[in-house]
mmCIF file with all atom_site columns, C-alpha atoms in Angstrom:
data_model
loop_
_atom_site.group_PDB
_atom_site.id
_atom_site.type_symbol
_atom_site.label_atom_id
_atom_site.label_alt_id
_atom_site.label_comp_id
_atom_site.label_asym_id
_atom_site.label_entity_id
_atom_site.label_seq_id
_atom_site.pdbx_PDB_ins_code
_atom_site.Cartn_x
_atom_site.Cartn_y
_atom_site.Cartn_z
_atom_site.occupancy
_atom_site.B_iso_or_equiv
_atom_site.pdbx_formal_charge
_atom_site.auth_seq_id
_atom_site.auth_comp_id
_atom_site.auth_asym_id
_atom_site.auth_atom_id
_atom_site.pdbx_PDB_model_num
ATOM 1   C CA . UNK A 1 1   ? 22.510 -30.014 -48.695 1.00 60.00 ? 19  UNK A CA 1
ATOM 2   C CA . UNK A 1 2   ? 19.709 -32.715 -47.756 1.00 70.00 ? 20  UNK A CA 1
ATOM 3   C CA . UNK A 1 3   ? 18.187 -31.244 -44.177 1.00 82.00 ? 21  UNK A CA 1
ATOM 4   C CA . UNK A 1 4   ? 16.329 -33.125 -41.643 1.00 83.00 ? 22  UNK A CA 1
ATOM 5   C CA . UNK A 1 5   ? 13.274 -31.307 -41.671 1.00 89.00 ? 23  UNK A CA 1
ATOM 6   C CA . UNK A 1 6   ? 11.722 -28.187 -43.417 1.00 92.00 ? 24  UNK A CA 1
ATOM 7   C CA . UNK A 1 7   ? 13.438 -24.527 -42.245 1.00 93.00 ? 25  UNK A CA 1
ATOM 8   C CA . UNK A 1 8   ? 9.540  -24.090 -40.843 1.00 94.00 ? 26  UNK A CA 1
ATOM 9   C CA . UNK A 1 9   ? 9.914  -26.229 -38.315 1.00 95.00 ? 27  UNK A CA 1
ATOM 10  C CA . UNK A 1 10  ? 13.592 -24.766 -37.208 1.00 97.00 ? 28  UNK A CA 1
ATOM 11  C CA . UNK A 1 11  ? 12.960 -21.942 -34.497 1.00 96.00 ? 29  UNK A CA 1
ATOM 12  C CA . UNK A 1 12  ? 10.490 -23.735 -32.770 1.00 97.00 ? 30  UNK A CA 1
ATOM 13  C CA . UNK A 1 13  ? 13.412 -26.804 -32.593 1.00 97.00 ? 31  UNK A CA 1
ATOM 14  C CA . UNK A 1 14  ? 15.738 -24.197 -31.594 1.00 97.00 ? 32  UNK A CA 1
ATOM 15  C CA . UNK A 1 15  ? 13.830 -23.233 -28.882 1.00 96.00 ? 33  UNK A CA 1
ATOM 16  C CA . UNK A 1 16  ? 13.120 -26.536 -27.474 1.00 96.00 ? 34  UNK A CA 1
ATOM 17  C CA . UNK A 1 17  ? 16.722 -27.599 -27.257 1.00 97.00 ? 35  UNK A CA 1
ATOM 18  C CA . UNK A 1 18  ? 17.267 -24.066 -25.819 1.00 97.00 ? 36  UNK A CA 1
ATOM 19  C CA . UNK A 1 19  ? 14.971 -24.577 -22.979 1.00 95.00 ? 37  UNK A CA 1
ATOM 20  C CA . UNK A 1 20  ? 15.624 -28.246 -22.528 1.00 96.00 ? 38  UNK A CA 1
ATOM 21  C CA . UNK A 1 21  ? 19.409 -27.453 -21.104 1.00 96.00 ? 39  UNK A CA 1
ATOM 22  C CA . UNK A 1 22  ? 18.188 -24.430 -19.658 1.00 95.00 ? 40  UNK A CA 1
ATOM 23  C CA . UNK A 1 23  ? 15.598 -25.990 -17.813 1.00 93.00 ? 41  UNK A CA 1
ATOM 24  C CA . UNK A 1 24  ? 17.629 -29.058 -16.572 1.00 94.00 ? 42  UNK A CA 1
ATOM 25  C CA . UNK A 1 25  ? 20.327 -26.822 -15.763 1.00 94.00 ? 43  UNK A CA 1
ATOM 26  C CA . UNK A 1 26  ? 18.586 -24.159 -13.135 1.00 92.00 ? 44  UNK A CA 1
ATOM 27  C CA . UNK A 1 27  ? 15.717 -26.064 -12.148 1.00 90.00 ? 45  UNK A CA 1
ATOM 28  C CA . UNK A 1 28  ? 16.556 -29.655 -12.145 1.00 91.00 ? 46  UNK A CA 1
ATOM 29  C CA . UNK A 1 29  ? 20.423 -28.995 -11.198 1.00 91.00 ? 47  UNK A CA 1
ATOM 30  C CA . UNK A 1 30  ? 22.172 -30.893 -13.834 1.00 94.00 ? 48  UNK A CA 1
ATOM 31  C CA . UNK A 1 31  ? 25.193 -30.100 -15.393 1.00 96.00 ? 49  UNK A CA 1
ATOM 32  C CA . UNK A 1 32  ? 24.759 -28.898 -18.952 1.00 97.00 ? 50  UNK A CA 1
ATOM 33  C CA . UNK A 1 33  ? 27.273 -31.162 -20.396 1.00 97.00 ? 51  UNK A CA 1
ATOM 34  C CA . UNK A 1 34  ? 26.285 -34.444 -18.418 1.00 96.00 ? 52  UNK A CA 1
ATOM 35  C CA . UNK A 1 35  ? 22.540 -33.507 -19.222 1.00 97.00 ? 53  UNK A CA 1
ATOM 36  C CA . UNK A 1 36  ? 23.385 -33.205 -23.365 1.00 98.00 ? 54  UNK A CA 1
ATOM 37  C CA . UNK A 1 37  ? 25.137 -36.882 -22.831 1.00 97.00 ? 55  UNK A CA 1
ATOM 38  C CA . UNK A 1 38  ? 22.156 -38.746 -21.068 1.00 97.00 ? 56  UNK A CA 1
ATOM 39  C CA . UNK A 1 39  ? 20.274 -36.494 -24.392 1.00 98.00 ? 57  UNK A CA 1
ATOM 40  C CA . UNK A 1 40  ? 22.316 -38.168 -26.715 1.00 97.00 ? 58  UNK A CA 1
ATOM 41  C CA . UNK A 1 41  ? 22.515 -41.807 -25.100 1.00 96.00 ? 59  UNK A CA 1
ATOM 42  C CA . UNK A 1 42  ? 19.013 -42.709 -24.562 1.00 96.00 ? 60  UNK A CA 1
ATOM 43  C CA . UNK A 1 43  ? 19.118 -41.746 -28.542 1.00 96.00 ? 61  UNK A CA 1
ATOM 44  C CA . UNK A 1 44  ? 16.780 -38.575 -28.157 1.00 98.00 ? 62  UNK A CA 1
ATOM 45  C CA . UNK A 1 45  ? 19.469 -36.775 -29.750 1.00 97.00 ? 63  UNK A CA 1
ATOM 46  C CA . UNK A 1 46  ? 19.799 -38.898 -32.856 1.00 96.00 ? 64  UNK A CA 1
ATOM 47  C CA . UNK A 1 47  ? 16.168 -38.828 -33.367 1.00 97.00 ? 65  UNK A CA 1
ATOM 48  C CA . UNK A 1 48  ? 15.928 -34.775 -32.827 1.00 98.00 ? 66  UNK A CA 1
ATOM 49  C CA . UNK A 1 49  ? 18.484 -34.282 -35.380 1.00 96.00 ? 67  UNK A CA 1
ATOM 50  C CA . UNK A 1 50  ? 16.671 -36.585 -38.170 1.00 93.00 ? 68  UNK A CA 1
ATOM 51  C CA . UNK A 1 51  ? 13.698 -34.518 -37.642 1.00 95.00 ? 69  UNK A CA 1
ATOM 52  C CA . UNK A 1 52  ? 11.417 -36.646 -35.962 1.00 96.00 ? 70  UNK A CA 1
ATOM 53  C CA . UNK A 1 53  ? 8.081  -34.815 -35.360 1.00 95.00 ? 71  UNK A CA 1
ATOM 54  C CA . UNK A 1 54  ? 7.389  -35.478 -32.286 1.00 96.00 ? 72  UNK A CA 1
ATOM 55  C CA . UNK A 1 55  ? 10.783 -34.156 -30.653 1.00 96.00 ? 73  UNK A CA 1
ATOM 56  C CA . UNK A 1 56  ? 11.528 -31.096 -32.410 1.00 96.00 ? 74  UNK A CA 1
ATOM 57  C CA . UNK A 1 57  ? 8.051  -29.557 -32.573 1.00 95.00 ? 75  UNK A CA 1
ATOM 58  C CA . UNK A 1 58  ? 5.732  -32.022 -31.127 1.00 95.00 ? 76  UNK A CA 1
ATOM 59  C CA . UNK A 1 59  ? 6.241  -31.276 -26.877 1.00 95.00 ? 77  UNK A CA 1
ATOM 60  C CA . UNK A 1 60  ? 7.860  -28.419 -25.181 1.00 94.00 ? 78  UNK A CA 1
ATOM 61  C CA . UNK A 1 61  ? 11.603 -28.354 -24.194 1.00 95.00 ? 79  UNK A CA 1
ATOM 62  C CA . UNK A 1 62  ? 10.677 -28.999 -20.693 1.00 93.00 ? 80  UNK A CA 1
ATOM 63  C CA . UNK A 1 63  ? 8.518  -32.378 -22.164 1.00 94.00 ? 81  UNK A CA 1
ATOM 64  C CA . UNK A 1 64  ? 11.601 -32.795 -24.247 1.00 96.00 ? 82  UNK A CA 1
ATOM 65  C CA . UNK A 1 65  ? 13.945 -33.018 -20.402 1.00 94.00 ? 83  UNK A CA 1
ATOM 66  C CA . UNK A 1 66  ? 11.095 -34.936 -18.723 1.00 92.00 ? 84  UNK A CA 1
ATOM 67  C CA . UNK A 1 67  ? 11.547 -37.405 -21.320 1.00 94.00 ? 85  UNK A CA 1
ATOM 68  C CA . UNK A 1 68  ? 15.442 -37.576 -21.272 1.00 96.00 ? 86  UNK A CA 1
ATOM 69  C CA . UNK A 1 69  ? 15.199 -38.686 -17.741 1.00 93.00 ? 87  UNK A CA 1
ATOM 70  C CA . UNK A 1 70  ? 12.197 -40.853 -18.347 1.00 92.00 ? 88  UNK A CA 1
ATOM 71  C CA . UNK A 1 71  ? 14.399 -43.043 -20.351 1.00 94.00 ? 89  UNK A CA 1
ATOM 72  C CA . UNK A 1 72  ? 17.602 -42.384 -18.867 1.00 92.00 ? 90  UNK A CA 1
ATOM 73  C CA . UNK A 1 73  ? 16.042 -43.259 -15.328 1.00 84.00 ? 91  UNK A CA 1
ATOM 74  C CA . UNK A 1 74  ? 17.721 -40.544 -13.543 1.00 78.00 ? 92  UNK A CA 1
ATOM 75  C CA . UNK A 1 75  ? 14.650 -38.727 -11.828 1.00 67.00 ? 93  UNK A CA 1
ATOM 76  C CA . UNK A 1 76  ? 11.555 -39.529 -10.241 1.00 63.00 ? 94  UNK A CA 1
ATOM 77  C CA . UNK A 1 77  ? 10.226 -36.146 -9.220  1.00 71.00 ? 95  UNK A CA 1
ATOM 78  C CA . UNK A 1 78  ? 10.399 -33.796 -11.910 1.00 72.00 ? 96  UNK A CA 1
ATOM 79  C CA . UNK A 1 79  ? 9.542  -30.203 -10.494 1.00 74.00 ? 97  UNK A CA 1
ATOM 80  C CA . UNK A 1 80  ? 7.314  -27.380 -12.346 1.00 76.00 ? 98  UNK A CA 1
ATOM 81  C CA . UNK A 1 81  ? 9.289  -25.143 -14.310 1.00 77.00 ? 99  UNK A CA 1
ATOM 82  C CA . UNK A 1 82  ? 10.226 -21.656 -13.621 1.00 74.00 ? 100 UNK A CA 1
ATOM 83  C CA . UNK A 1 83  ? 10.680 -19.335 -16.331 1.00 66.00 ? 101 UNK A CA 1
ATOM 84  C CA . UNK A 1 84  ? 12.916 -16.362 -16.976 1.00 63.00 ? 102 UNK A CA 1
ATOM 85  C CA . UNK A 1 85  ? 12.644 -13.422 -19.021 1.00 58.00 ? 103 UNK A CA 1
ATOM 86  C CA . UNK A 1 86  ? 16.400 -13.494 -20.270 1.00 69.00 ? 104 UNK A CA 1
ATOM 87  C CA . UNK A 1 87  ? 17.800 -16.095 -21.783 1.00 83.00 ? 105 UNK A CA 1
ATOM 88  C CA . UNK A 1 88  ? 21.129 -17.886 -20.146 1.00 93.00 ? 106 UNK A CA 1
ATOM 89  C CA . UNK A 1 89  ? 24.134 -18.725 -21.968 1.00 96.00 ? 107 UNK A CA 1
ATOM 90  C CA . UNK A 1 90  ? 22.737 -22.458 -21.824 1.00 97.00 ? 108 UNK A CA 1
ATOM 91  C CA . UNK A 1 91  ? 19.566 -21.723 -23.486 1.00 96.00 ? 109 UNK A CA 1
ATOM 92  C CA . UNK A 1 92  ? 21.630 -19.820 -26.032 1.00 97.00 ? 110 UNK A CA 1
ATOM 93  C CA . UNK A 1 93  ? 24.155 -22.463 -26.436 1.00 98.00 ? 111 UNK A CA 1
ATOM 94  C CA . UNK A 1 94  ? 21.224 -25.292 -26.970 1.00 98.00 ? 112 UNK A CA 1
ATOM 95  C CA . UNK A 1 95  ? 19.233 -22.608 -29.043 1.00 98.00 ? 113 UNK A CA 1
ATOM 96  C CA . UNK A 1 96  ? 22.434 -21.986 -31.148 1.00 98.00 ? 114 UNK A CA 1
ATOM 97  C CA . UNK A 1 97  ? 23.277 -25.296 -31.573 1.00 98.00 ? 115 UNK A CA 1
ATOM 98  C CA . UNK A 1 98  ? 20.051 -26.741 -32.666 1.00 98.00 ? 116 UNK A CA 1
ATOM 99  C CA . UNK A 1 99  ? 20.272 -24.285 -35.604 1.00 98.00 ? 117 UNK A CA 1
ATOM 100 C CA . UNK A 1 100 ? 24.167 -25.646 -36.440 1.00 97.00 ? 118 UNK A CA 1
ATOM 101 C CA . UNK A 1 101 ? 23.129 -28.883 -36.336 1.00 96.00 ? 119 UNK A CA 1
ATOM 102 C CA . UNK A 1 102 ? 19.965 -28.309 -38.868 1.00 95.00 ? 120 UNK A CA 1
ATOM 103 C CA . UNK A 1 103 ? 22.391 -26.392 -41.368 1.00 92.00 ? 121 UNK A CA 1
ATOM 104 C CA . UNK A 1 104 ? 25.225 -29.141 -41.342 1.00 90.00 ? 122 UNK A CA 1
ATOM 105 C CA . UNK A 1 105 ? 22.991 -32.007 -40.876 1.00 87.00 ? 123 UNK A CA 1
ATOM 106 C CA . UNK A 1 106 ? 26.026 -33.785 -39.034 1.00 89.00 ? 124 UNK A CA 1
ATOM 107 C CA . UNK A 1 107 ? 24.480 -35.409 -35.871 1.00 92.00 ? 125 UNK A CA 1
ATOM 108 C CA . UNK A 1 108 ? 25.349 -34.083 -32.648 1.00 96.00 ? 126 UNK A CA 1
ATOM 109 C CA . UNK A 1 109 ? 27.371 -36.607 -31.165 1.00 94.00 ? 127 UNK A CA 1
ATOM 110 C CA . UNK A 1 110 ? 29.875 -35.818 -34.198 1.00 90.00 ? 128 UNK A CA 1
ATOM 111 C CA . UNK A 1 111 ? 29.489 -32.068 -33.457 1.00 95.00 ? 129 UNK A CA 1
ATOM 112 C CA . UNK A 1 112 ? 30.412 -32.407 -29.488 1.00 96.00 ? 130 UNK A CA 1
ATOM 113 C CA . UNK A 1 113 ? 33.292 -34.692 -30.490 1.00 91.00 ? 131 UNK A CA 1
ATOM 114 C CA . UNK A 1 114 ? 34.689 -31.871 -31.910 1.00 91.00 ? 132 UNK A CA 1
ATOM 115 C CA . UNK A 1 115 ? 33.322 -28.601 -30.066 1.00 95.00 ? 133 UNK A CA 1
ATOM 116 C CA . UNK A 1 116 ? 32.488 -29.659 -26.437 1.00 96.00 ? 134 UNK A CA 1
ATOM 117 C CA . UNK A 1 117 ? 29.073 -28.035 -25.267 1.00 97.00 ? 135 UNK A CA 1
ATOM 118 C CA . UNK A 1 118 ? 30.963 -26.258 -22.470 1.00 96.00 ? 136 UNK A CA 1
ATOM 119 C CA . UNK A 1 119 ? 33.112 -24.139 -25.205 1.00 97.00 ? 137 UNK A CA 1
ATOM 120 C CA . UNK A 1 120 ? 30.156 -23.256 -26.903 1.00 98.00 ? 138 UNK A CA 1
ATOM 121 C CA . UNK A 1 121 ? 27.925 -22.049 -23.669 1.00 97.00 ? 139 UNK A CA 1
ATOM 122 C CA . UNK A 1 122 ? 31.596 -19.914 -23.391 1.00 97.00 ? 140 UNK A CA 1
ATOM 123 C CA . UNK A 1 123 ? 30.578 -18.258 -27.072 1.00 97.00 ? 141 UNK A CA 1
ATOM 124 C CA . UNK A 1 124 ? 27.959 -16.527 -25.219 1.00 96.00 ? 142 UNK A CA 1
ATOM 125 C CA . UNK A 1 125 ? 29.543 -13.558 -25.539 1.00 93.00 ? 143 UNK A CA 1
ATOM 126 C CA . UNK A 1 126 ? 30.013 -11.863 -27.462 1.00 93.00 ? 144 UNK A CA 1
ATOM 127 C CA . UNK A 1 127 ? 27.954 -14.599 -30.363 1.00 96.00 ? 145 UNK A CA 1
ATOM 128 C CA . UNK A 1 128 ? 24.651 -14.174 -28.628 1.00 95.00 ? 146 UNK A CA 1
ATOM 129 C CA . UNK A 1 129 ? 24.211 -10.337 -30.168 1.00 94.00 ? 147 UNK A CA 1
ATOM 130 C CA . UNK A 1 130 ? 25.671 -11.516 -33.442 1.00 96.00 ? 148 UNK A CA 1
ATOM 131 C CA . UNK A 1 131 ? 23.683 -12.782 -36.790 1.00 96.00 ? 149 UNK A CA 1
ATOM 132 C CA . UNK A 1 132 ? 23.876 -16.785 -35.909 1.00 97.00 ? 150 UNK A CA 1
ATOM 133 C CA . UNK A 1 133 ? 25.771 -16.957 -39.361 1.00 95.00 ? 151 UNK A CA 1
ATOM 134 C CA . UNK A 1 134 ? 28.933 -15.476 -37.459 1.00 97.00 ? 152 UNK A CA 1
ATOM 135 C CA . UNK A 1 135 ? 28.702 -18.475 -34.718 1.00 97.00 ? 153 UNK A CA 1
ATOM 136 C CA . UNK A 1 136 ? 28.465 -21.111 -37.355 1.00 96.00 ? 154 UNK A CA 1
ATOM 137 C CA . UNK A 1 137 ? 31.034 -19.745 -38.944 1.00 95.00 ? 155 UNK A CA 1
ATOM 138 C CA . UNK A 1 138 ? 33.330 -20.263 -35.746 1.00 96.00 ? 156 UNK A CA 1
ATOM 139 C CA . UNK A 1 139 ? 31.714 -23.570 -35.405 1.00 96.00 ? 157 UNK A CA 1
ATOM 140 C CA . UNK A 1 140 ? 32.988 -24.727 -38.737 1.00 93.00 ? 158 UNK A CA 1
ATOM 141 C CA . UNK A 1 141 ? 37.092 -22.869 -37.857 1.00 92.00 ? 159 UNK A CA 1
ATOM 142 C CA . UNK A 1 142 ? 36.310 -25.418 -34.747 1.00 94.00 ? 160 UNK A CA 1
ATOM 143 C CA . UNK A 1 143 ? 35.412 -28.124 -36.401 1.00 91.00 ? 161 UNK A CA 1
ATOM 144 C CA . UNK A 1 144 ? 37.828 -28.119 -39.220 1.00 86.00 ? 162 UNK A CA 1
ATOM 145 C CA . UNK A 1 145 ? 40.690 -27.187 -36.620 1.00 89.00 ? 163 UNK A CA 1
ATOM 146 C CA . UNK A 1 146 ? 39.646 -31.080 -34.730 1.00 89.00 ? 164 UNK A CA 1
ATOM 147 C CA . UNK A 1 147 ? 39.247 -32.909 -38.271 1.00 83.00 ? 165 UNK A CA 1
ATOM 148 C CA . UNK A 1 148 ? 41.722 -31.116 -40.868 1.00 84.00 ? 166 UNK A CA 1
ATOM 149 C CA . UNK A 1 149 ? 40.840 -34.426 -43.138 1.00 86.00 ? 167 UNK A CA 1
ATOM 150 C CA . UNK A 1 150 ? 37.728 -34.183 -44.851 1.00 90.00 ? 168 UNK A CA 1
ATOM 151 C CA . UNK A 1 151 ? 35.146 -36.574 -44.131 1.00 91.00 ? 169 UNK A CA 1
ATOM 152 C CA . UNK A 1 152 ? 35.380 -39.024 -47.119 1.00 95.00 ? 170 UNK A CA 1
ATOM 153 C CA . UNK A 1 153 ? 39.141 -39.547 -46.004 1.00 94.00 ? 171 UNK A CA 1
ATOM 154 C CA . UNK A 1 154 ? 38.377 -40.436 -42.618 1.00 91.00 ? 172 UNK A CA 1
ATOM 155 C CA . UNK A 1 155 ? 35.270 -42.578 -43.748 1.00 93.00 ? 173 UNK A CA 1
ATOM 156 C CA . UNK A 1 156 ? 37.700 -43.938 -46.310 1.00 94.00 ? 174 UNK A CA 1
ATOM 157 C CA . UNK A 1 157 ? 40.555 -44.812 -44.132 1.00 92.00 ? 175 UNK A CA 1
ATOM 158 C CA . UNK A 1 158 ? 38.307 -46.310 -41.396 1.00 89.00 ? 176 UNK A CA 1
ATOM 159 C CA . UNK A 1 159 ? 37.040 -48.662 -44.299 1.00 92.00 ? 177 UNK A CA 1
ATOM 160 C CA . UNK A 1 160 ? 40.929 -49.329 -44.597 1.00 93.00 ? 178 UNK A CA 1
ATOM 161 C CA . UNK A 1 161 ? 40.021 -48.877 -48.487 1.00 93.00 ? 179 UNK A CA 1
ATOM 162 C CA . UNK A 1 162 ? 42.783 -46.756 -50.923 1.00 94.00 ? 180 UNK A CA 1
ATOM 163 C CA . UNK A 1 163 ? 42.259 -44.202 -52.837 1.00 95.00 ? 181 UNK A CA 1
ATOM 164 C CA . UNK A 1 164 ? 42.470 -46.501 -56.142 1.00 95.00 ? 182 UNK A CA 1
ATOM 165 C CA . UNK A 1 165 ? 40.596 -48.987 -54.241 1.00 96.00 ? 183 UNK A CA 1
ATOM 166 C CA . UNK A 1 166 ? 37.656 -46.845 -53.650 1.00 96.00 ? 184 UNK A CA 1
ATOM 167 C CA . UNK A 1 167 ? 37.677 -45.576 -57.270 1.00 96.00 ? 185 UNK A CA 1
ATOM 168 C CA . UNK A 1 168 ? 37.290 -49.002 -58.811 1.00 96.00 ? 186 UNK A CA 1
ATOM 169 C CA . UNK A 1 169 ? 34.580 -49.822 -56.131 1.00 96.00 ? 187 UNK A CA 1
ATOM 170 C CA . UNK A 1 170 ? 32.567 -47.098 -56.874 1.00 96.00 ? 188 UNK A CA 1
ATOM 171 C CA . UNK A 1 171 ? 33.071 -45.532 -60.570 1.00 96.00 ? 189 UNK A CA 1
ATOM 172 C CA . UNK A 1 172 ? 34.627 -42.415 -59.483 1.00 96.00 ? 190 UNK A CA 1
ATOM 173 C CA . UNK A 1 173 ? 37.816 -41.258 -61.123 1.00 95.00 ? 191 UNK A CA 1
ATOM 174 C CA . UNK A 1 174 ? 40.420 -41.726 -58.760 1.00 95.00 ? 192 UNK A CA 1
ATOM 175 C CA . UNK A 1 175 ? 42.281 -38.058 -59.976 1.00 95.00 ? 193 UNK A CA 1
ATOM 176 C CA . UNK A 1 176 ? 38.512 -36.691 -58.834 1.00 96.00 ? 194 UNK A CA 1
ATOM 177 C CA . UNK A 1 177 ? 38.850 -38.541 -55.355 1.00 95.00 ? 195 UNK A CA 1
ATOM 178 C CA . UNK A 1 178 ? 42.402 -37.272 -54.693 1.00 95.00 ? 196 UNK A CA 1
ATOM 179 C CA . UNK A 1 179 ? 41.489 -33.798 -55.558 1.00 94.00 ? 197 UNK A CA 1
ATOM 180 C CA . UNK A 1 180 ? 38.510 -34.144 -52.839 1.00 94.00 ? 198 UNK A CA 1
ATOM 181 C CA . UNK A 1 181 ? 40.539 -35.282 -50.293 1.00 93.00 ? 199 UNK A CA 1
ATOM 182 C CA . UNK A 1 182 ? 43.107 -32.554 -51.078 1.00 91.00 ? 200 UNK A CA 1
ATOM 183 C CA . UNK A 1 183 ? 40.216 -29.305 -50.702 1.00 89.00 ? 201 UNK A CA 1
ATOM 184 C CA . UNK A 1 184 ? 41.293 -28.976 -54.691 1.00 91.00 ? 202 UNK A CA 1
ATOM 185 C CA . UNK A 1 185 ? 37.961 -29.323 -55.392 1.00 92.00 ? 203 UNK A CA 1
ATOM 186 C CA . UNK A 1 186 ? 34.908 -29.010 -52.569 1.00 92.00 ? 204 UNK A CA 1
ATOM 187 C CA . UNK A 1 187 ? 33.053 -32.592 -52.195 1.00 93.00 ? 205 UNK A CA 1
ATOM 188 C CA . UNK A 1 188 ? 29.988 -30.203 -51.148 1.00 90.00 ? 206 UNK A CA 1
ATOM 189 C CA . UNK A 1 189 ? 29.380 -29.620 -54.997 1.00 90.00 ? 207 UNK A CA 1
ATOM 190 C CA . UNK A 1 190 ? 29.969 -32.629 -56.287 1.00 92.00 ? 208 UNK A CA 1
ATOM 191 C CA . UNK A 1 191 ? 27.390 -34.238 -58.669 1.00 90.00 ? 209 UNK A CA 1
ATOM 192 C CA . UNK A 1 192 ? 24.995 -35.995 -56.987 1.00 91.00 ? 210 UNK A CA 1
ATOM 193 C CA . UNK A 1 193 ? 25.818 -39.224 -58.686 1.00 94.00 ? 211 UNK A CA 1
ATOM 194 C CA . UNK A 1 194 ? 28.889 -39.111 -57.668 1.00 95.00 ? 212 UNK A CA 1
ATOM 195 C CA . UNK A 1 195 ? 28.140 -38.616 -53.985 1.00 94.00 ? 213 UNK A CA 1
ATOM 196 C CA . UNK A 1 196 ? 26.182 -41.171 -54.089 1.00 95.00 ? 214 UNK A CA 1
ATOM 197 C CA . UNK A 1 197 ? 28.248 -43.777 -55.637 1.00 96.00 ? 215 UNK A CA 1
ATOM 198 C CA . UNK A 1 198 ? 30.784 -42.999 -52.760 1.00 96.00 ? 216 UNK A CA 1
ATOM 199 C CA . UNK A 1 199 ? 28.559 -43.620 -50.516 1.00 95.00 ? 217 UNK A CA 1
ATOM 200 C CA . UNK A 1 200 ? 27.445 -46.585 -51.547 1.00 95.00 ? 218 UNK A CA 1
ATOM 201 C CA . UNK A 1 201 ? 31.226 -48.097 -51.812 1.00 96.00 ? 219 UNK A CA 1
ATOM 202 C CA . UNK A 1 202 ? 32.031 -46.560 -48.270 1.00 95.00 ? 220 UNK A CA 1
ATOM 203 C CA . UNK A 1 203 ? 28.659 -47.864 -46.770 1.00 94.00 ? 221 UNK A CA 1
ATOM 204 C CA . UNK A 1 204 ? 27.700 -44.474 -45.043 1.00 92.00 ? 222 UNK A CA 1
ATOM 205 C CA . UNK A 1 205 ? 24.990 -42.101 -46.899 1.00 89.00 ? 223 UNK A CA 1
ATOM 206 C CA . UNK A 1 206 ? 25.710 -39.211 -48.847 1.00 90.00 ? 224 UNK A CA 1
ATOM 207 C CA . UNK A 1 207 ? 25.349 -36.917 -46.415 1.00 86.00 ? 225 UNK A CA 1
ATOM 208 C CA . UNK A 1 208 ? 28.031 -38.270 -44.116 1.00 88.00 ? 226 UNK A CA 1
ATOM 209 C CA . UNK A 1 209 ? 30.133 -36.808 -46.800 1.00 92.00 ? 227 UNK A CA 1
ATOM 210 C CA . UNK A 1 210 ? 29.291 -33.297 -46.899 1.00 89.00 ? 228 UNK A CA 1
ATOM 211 C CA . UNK A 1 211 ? 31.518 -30.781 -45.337 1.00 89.00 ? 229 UNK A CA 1
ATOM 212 C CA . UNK A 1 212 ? 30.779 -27.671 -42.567 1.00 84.00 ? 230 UNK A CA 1
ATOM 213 C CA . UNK A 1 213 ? 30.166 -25.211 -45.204 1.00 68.00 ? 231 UNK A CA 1
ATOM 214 C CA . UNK A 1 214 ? 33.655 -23.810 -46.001 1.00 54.00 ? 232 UNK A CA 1
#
């Protein structure tokens, strides 16, 4: 698995998306939910999840939310921050998810497609005193419950490409592509090569590939 950015870098990520929805939630007002869309239309979202620098380390989660609704236009007057002891359910949630999103490296619009950001801010209990293995764990039950296909056939069949198609496009033995698609064999240890000549053929990189760990 190719990640975004080194595992040094992760908790102080997780705690910036953490206090990001917590702060726009009880002291700018905003709905969780609608305030994780404007995060992931201005393109914030996309750009945390690659790693870039400057968003998942470089300014505080509060930074992070004035600069949401810099570009999103949606405040003027952005109030000093008031900070609790305990964390809420939507710190947890953003906190949790942050870390999800790091060890699937799927970006977070695909993630919400799947899991809305309300059901996980309902995982609160009881994942919040849990190891966060045991709410990625549910994540990925969630995830494969809304996409039973695996990634390459859904990439596959949006290219409108075959199965024999896409082995003659890309060199990969079309018995190896059917047994893929089928779980016989797990895509997430394929040979790297081979990955990567899928990729190519589909147009989409390697990683789009990879599966919630199963």
């Amino acid at each position: 698995m190719i990640r975004a950015y080194h595992k040094v870098y992760l908790e102080k990520a997780r705690i910036n998306l953490g206090r990001m929805l917590d702060f726009a939630t009880y002291d700018l007002g905003y709905d969780p939910c609608e305030f994780f869309d404007l995060f992931m239309s201005c393109g914030l979202a996309e750009r945390f999840g690659k790693g870039e620098f400057t968003l998942t380390v470089g300014m505080s989660g509060v930074e992070l939310a004035y600069r949401v609704l810099e570009l999103t236009k949606h405040q003027v007057e952005f109030p000093k921050p008031r900070y609790t002891a305990d964390r809420s359910p939507e710190y947890w949630a953003g906190w949790a998810l942050a870390y999800y999103q790091w060890e699937t490296a799927m970006p977070f619009v695909e993630i919400l497609e799947c899991i809305p950001l309300d059901d996980m801010i309902r995982m609160y209990s009881p994942y919040h005193e849990m190891d966060i293995r045991h709410f990625c764990d549910r994540m990925n039950e969630l995830y494969r419950a809304a996409h039973p296909e695996i990634k390459l056939k859904r990439i596959r069949q949006r290219a409108g490409i075959s199965q024999s198609e896409l082995a003659e496009m890309s060199g990969v033995p079309v018995r190896t592509i059917q047994q893929y698609e089928q779980r016989q064999k797990s895509i997430n240890k394929a040979q790297a090569e081979y990955l990567m000549m899928l990729a190519r053929a589909l147009n989409c990189n390697a990683e789009d590939l990879i599966e919630p760990d199963e």
